[in-house]
Amino acid sequence: MARPLVPLISIDALVTAALELVDEAGDFSLPKLAKRIGVSQSSIYNHVSGREEILELMRGRIISESPYEIRGGDWEAALRTIVRSYRDAFARHPRLAPLLVLQTVQDHQVLALYENLAVALESAGFRGRDVLSAISTIDSFALGFALDLAAPDVVWAPPSEGFPALASALSNAGPADERGEAAFEFGLEILIAGLHSLLRSTVL
Amino acid sequence: MARPLVPLISIDALVTAALELVDEAGDFSLPKLAKRIGVSQSSIYNHVSGREEILELMRGRIISESPYEIRGGDWEAALRTIVRSYRDAFARHPRLAPLLVLQTVQDHQVLALYENLAVALESAGFRGRDVLSAISTIDSFALGFALDLAAPDVVWAPPSEGFPALASALSNAGPADERGEAAFEFGLEILIAGLHSLLRSTVL
DNA sequence: ACCTGAACACCGTTCAAGT
DNA sequence: ACCTGAACACCGTTCAAGT
């Protein structure tokens, strides 16, 4: 077969297949991706520059699958909405997060999300370099929780012995997804309260 | 050559070489590691179960290279010390962080660090599942900032146009390492203030 | 423009063979 | 016990050849 009348590959289908692979196996490879969409490995390069671009396309896809709307409301509400949406995006595809940490964000949708964060923070009263620091903090926070979803048992694998406080904390926790949820809500409250507190001490 | 009288490989040297590779190139491979310590690729498996164990050994190494001491002081001081130490460990080897996110923590030193966190949080007054949620939050926060070090330009690559608030925030920031530092300090204050605030509202 | 198959330079891991 | 070299099954990317 040579060039078909209708392209065999659409970027949309490519990204969908790649996301399926990640959801199922926690990773994807070009050979497997090619097999899944029934095409040769090398033909993928006619549509995409390589593995990195596919990863970046997946980032864009999951963000746009988790739309958010900021209307009216104060900065706190806006911030909650944005962080929650970001986190929900990864909650739907937990195994994608680890693959994206090595990559520079280029996706337009994601940049727009950060722009909205910046606007919210300015309206809150943060100025100068604090805006960037606050974005950084929120980003670290959200990314960390996204990663937490991918590896619910990272730290929490019961250490066999000698860590009593940790063991006791563990015994009080429910199933992994429940405590992931609880931790996120807890963390979001801390983040918001911390921002309020810093705002107070800065303004005064 | 067959078996030498003195082993050619020590785990210590192995980990040191691997860490050098990561510091220089952002990654390591067994072929490159073998070449660096002047040994054949397969002989590495006589000392270590594989790539994963090497990664885990690197985690332990950098944590023990960044010792901390908690004595006297309140929970807040202890918490600051621990988080700062954790973050410093990765600050010295920024490119290691992304390689570790896919892995389960097994290293004893790191588990001890979390145990200390749990103790500090209990002495602060957190109870039940909140202890785990707080650890999770601190963990997300610290991990996120460690990753930030590895990719200082993640979000901050000047978006060509259409993101005014983000661009303005960027224009107010200094060089990458400075703003990384500022962001961490800012984030740590938010974390501490947020914990205080939650503690107040829970206790009352 | 879009596909194919072959080729290239890399991986991590295993294993028989040596002493 | 510890090393070697060869082998295996995988990668991502390139490229000439086809239509």
XYZ file of C-alpha atoms (C1' of nucleotides) in Angstrom:
446
model
C 0.000 0.000 0.000
C 1.170 3.511 -0.708
C -0.603 6.762 -0.080
C -4.293 6.180 0.560
C -6.977 8.578 -0.650
C -8.021 9.245 2.875
C -5.224 9.415 5.458
C -5.098 6.308 7.623
C -3.985 8.295 10.616
C -5.688 11.194 12.293
C -3.952 12.954 15.128
C -7.102 12.608 17.157
C -7.141 8.842 16.803
C -3.433 8.748 17.488
C -3.806 10.585 20.767
C -6.815 8.526 21.769
C -4.928 5.286 21.177
C -1.860 6.522 23.018
C -3.992 7.549 25.970
C -5.632 4.131 26.017
C -2.234 2.495 26.133
C -1.125 4.692 29.020
C -4.353 4.070 30.903
C -3.956 0.347 30.473
C -0.251 -0.153 30.848
C 1.168 3.020 32.343
C 3.246 3.680 29.270
C 3.177 3.606 25.491
C 5.656 2.923 22.745
C 5.574 3.762 19.075
C 5.498 0.114 17.991
C 2.519 -0.575 20.214
C 0.800 2.609 19.178
C 1.271 1.752 15.506
C -0.098 -1.719 16.018
C -3.146 -0.397 17.825
C -4.164 1.949 15.056
C -3.217 -0.596 12.415
C -0.461 1.268 10.691
C 3.270 1.007 10.324
C 5.510 2.497 12.944
C 7.237 4.909 10.653
C 4.096 6.412 9.183
C 3.363 8.042 12.516
C 6.166 10.449 11.750
C 4.129 11.870 8.918
C 1.788 13.398 11.440
C 3.870 14.075 14.468
C 7.486 14.931 15.189
C 8.037 12.092 17.620
C 7.269 10.667 21.008
C 7.546 13.995 22.799
C 4.919 15.654 20.690
C 2.532 12.786 21.303
C 3.000 13.234 25.042
C 2.354 16.940 24.736
C -0.784 16.250 22.702
C -1.991 13.928 25.440
C -1.498 16.679 27.973
C -3.628 19.005 25.890
C -6.273 16.353 25.418
C -6.842 15.597 29.080
C -6.867 19.271 29.998
C -9.501 20.036 27.398
C -11.487 17.019 28.563
C -11.713 18.699 31.935
C -13.112 22.136 31.127
C -13.680 24.742 33.776
C -15.558 27.957 33.882
C -14.671 31.008 35.901
C -17.427 33.531 36.079
C -18.092 36.079 38.728
C -16.843 34.829 42.041
C -13.819 35.957 43.981
C -10.244 34.881 43.438
C -10.630 32.101 45.924
C -13.461 30.521 44.013
C -11.568 30.906 40.747
C -8.487 29.344 42.231
C -10.400 26.421 43.627
C -12.049 25.847 40.275
C -8.786 25.877 38.357
C -6.853 23.639 40.718
C -9.709 21.181 40.927
C -10.064 21.022 37.168
C -6.351 20.431 36.732
C -6.377 17.711 39.296
C -9.510 16.104 37.826
C -7.823 15.944 34.443
C -5.121 13.735 35.896
C -7.519 11.837 38.101
C -9.052 10.474 34.897
C -5.666 9.399 33.582
C -3.487 8.905 36.640
C -0.735 7.042 34.875
C -0.101 9.877 32.468
C 1.255 12.279 35.088
C 4.620 10.575 35.631
C 5.283 10.608 31.899
C 4.779 14.342 31.648
C 7.050 15.565 34.411
C 10.130 15.428 32.230
C 8.552 17.617 29.596
C 8.251 21.316 29.062
C 4.697 22.519 28.882
C 3.868 23.815 25.449
C 0.189 23.155 25.161
C -1.903 26.252 24.645
C -4.746 25.081 26.860
C -2.389 24.534 29.737
C -0.745 27.909 29.312
C -4.204 29.441 29.331
C -4.849 27.700 32.628
C -1.755 29.332 34.107
C -2.785 32.671 32.695
C -6.079 32.324 34.551
C -4.184 31.498 37.707
C -2.089 34.633 37.314
C -5.189 36.757 36.864
C -6.822 35.285 39.944
C -3.723 35.849 42.041
C -3.405 39.457 40.962
C -7.004 40.108 41.803
C -6.289 38.549 45.186
C -3.694 41.222 45.754
C -0.415 39.466 45.064
C 2.166 41.610 43.349
C 5.537 41.403 41.686
C 7.501 38.220 42.085
C 4.975 36.863 44.559
C 2.620 36.139 41.685
C 5.137 33.812 40.124
C 5.985 32.258 43.480
C 2.329 31.608 44.150
C 1.834 30.035 40.740
C 4.874 27.897 41.381
C 3.477 26.777 44.705
C 0.092 25.939 43.256
C 1.763 24.146 40.399
C 3.945 22.054 42.697
C 0.951 21.253 44.777
C -1.251 20.202 41.874
C 1.478 18.236 40.160
C 2.361 16.476 43.371
C -1.212 15.397 43.894
C -1.519 14.283 40.297
C 1.512 12.076 40.840
C 0.025 10.829 44.047
C -2.863 9.439 42.025
C -0.501 7.452 39.854
C 1.214 5.844 42.804
C -1.258 5.641 45.660
C 1.065 3.441 47.632
C 4.296 5.334 47.152
C 5.064 6.062 50.743
C 2.265 4.161 52.213
C 3.464 0.669 51.595
C 3.344 -0.563 55.184
C 6.913 -0.308 56.420
C 7.494 -3.634 58.085
C 8.547 -2.230 61.423
C 10.052 0.668 63.311
C 7.844 3.435 61.988
C 5.088 3.590 64.605
C 3.706 7.058 63.847
C 3.588 6.301 60.147
C 1.990 2.931 60.769
C -0.615 4.475 63.021
C -1.429 7.145 60.472
C -1.854 4.411 57.919
C -4.188 2.382 60.056
C -6.569 5.308 60.222
C -6.834 5.654 56.482
C -9.397 4.083 54.198
C -8.788 2.640 50.740
C -6.251 4.323 48.479
C -8.639 6.314 46.322
C -10.579 7.571 49.314
C -7.529 8.831 51.106
C -6.243 10.353 47.890
C -9.468 12.291 47.706
C -9.343 13.288 51.368
C -5.728 14.360 51.070
C -6.480 16.529 48.078
C -9.341 18.304 49.815
C -7.194 18.758 52.881
C -4.340 20.117 50.799
C -6.573 22.505 48.918
C -7.792 23.975 52.200
C -4.221 24.414 53.369
C -3.287 26.108 50.142
C -6.179 28.546 50.271
C -5.756 29.284 53.965
C -2.034 29.775 53.486
C -2.575 32.225 50.666
C -5.078 34.180 52.761
C -2.644 34.274 55.630
C 0.251 35.479 53.530
C -1.959 38.078 51.934
C -2.892 39.419 55.349
C 0.691 39.661 56.568
C 1.889 41.221 53.309
C -0.824 43.821 53.051
C -0.531 44.913 56.650
C 39.285 -12.063 33.040
C 37.198 -14.065 35.422
C 36.581 -13.461 39.082
C 39.087 -11.012 40.520
C 40.446 -11.326 44.036
C 38.954 -8.019 44.979
C 35.559 -7.242 43.479
C 35.783 -4.704 40.662
C 32.451 -3.203 41.571
C 31.362 -1.686 44.832
C 27.790 -0.561 45.250
C 29.059 2.741 46.516
C 31.078 3.397 43.387
C 28.160 2.215 41.294
C 25.790 4.698 42.851
C 28.341 7.502 42.659
C 28.895 6.893 38.956
C 25.175 6.669 38.262
C 24.575 9.920 40.088
C 27.322 11.595 38.080
C 25.690 10.467 34.881
C 22.328 11.812 35.966
C 23.848 15.102 37.065
C 25.596 15.477 33.730
C 23.054 14.139 31.308
C 19.748 13.944 33.130
C 19.633 10.191 32.749
C 21.727 7.053 32.931
C 21.804 3.713 31.205
C 23.424 0.462 32.164
C 25.812 0.471 29.193
C 27.025 3.952 30.085
C 27.264 3.113 33.739
C 29.301 0.000 32.979
C 31.639 1.958 30.759
C 32.170 4.603 33.408
C 33.245 2.164 36.076
C 35.195 0.120 33.565
C 33.303 -3.090 33.752
C 31.025 -5.126 31.564
C 27.364 -4.369 31.461
C 26.240 -7.720 32.692
C 28.497 -7.820 35.736
C 26.433 -5.070 37.309
C 23.742 -7.657 37.889
C 26.014 -9.412 40.336
C 25.557 -6.526 42.734
C 22.164 -5.144 42.029
C 18.856 -6.476 40.788
C 18.540 -3.998 37.955
C 17.923 -0.414 36.981
C 15.176 0.126 39.534
C 17.344 -0.797 42.456
C 20.043 1.574 41.280
C 17.485 4.380 41.200
C 16.338 3.518 44.676
C 19.939 3.482 45.906
C 20.420 6.944 44.435
C 17.388 8.162 46.343
C 18.887 6.862 49.554
C 22.244 8.391 48.758
C 21.034 11.929 48.210
C 18.808 11.817 51.269
C 21.670 10.698 53.490
C 23.871 13.382 51.949
C 21.403 15.931 53.256
C 21.171 15.082 56.957
C 18.892 16.958 59.301
C 18.585 17.161 63.006
C 15.431 17.685 64.980
C 16.020 18.539 68.573
C 13.879 20.504 70.889
C 11.840 23.022 68.980
C 8.156 22.911 68.201
C 6.461 20.990 65.419
C 6.728 23.956 63.110
C 10.501 24.074 63.411
C 10.717 20.322 62.928
C 8.532 20.466 59.882
C 10.528 23.281 58.336
C 13.742 21.377 58.944
C 12.478 18.188 57.356
C 10.944 19.783 54.302
C 13.998 21.939 53.739
C 16.331 18.973 54.021
C 14.267 16.960 51.577
C 14.232 19.784 49.143
C 17.960 20.450 49.529
C 18.690 16.838 48.713
C 17.081 17.295 45.323
C 18.491 20.759 44.867
C 21.922 19.158 44.727
C 20.786 16.668 42.106
C 17.871 18.312 40.357
C 17.765 15.969 37.406
C 17.253 12.943 39.595
C 13.774 13.920 40.734
C 11.957 13.178 37.475
C 13.489 9.709 37.360
C 12.179 8.829 40.789
C 8.533 9.759 40.432
C 7.626 6.470 38.814
C 9.091 4.491 41.652
C 7.821 3.279 44.966
C 9.801 4.541 47.907
C 11.592 1.718 49.643
C 14.618 3.397 51.070
C 14.843 3.233 54.832
C 16.212 6.754 55.242
C 13.288 8.182 53.330
C 10.762 6.196 55.318
C 12.416 7.529 58.463
C 11.922 11.016 57.141
C 8.211 10.388 56.771
C 8.073 8.891 60.221
C 9.530 12.110 61.577
C 6.929 14.061 59.664
C 4.179 11.971 61.203
C 5.548 12.550 64.698
C 5.752 16.306 64.143
C 2.203 16.446 62.833
C 0.819 14.510 65.752
C 2.584 16.771 68.183
C 1.029 19.679 66.293
C -2.380 18.271 67.121
C -3.455 16.540 63.942
C -5.373 13.352 64.503
C -6.716 10.381 62.612
C -6.795 10.549 58.868
C -5.686 14.169 58.907
C -2.168 13.049 59.718
C -1.965 11.098 56.509
C -3.603 13.891 54.537
C -1.097 16.371 55.890
C 1.819 14.116 55.040
C 0.385 13.704 51.581
C 0.121 17.446 51.177
C 3.651 18.063 52.370
C 4.866 15.289 50.141
C 3.130 16.681 47.076
C 4.485 20.069 47.864
C 8.077 18.937 48.348
C 8.035 16.646 45.341
C 6.551 19.356 43.177
C 9.272 21.785 44.149
C 11.953 19.184 43.588
C 10.606 18.703 40.092
C 10.518 22.429 39.633
C 14.277 22.460 40.131
C 14.762 19.979 37.334
C 12.756 22.023 34.875
C 13.025 25.683 35.833
C 11.437 26.723 32.580
C 8.514 24.329 32.567
C 5.703 26.802 32.488
C 7.787 29.860 32.272
C 8.956 29.594 28.729
C 7.697 32.991 27.548
C 4.446 32.248 25.782
C 4.745 34.152 22.550
C 1.568 36.134 22.976
C -1.870 36.298 24.512
C -0.963 35.590 28.108
C -0.534 39.083 29.556
C -0.816 38.278 33.254
C 1.609 35.399 32.909
C 4.015 37.520 30.885
C 3.875 40.299 33.444
C 4.518 37.896 36.282
C 7.493 36.610 34.342
C 8.938 40.055 33.753
C 9.104 40.589 37.492
C 11.120 37.461 38.125
C 14.875 37.162 38.329
C 16.996 34.313 36.993
C 15.656 30.779 37.182
C 17.517 29.597 40.269
C 16.666 32.737 42.230
C 12.983 32.487 41.543
C 13.085 28.796 42.309
C 14.484 29.689 45.688
C 11.967 32.487 46.242
C 9.109 30.229 45.222
C 10.173 27.536 47.644
C 10.384 29.947 50.561
C 7.033 31.387 49.601
C 5.515 27.935 49.342
C 6.912 26.844 52.676
C 5.296 29.849 54.366
C 1.984 29.016 52.748
C 2.244 25.438 53.887
C 3.021 26.348 57.481
C 0.399 29.079 57.637
C -2.170 26.762 56.105
C -1.459 24.049 58.642
C -1.790 26.548 61.485
C -5.050 27.789 60.094
C -6.519 24.323 59.693
C -5.394 23.417 63.161
C -7.192 26.413 64.593
C -10.465 25.683 62.810
C -10.321 21.984 63.681
C -9.549 22.424 67.331
C -12.173 25.075 67.911
C 1.143 14.029 0.856
C 1.193 9.726 3.116
C 2.356 4.942 3.579
C 5.799 0.835 3.898
C 9.787 -2.017 5.204
C 14.465 -2.068 6.226
C 18.047 -0.171 8.798
C 20.460 2.174 12.708
C 21.872 3.020 17.188
C 20.321 2.452 21.291
C 18.025 0.075 25.590
C 17.507 -3.665 30.052
C 18.033 -8.339 31.215
C 19.511 -13.258 30.884
C 22.660 -16.868 30.592
C 26.384 -20.141 29.552
C 31.166 -20.076 30.224
C 35.165 -18.961 32.673
C 38.110 -18.876 37.216
C 31.414 -15.331 44.213
C 32.201 -12.366 40.402
C 33.400 -11.319 35.722
C 32.805 -11.714 30.413
C 30.687 -11.831 25.795
C 26.889 -13.207 23.190
C 22.112 -13.207 22.756
C 17.214 -11.634 23.196
C 13.439 -8.723 22.905
C 12.583 -4.404 23.020
C 13.052 0.891 22.034
C 12.805 5.828 18.904
C 14.043 7.697 14.592
C 15.538 7.925 9.673
C 15.213 7.069 4.962
C 14.753 5.259 0.253
C 11.030 3.536 -2.284
C 6.409 3.415 -3.597
C 1.910 5.837 -5.358
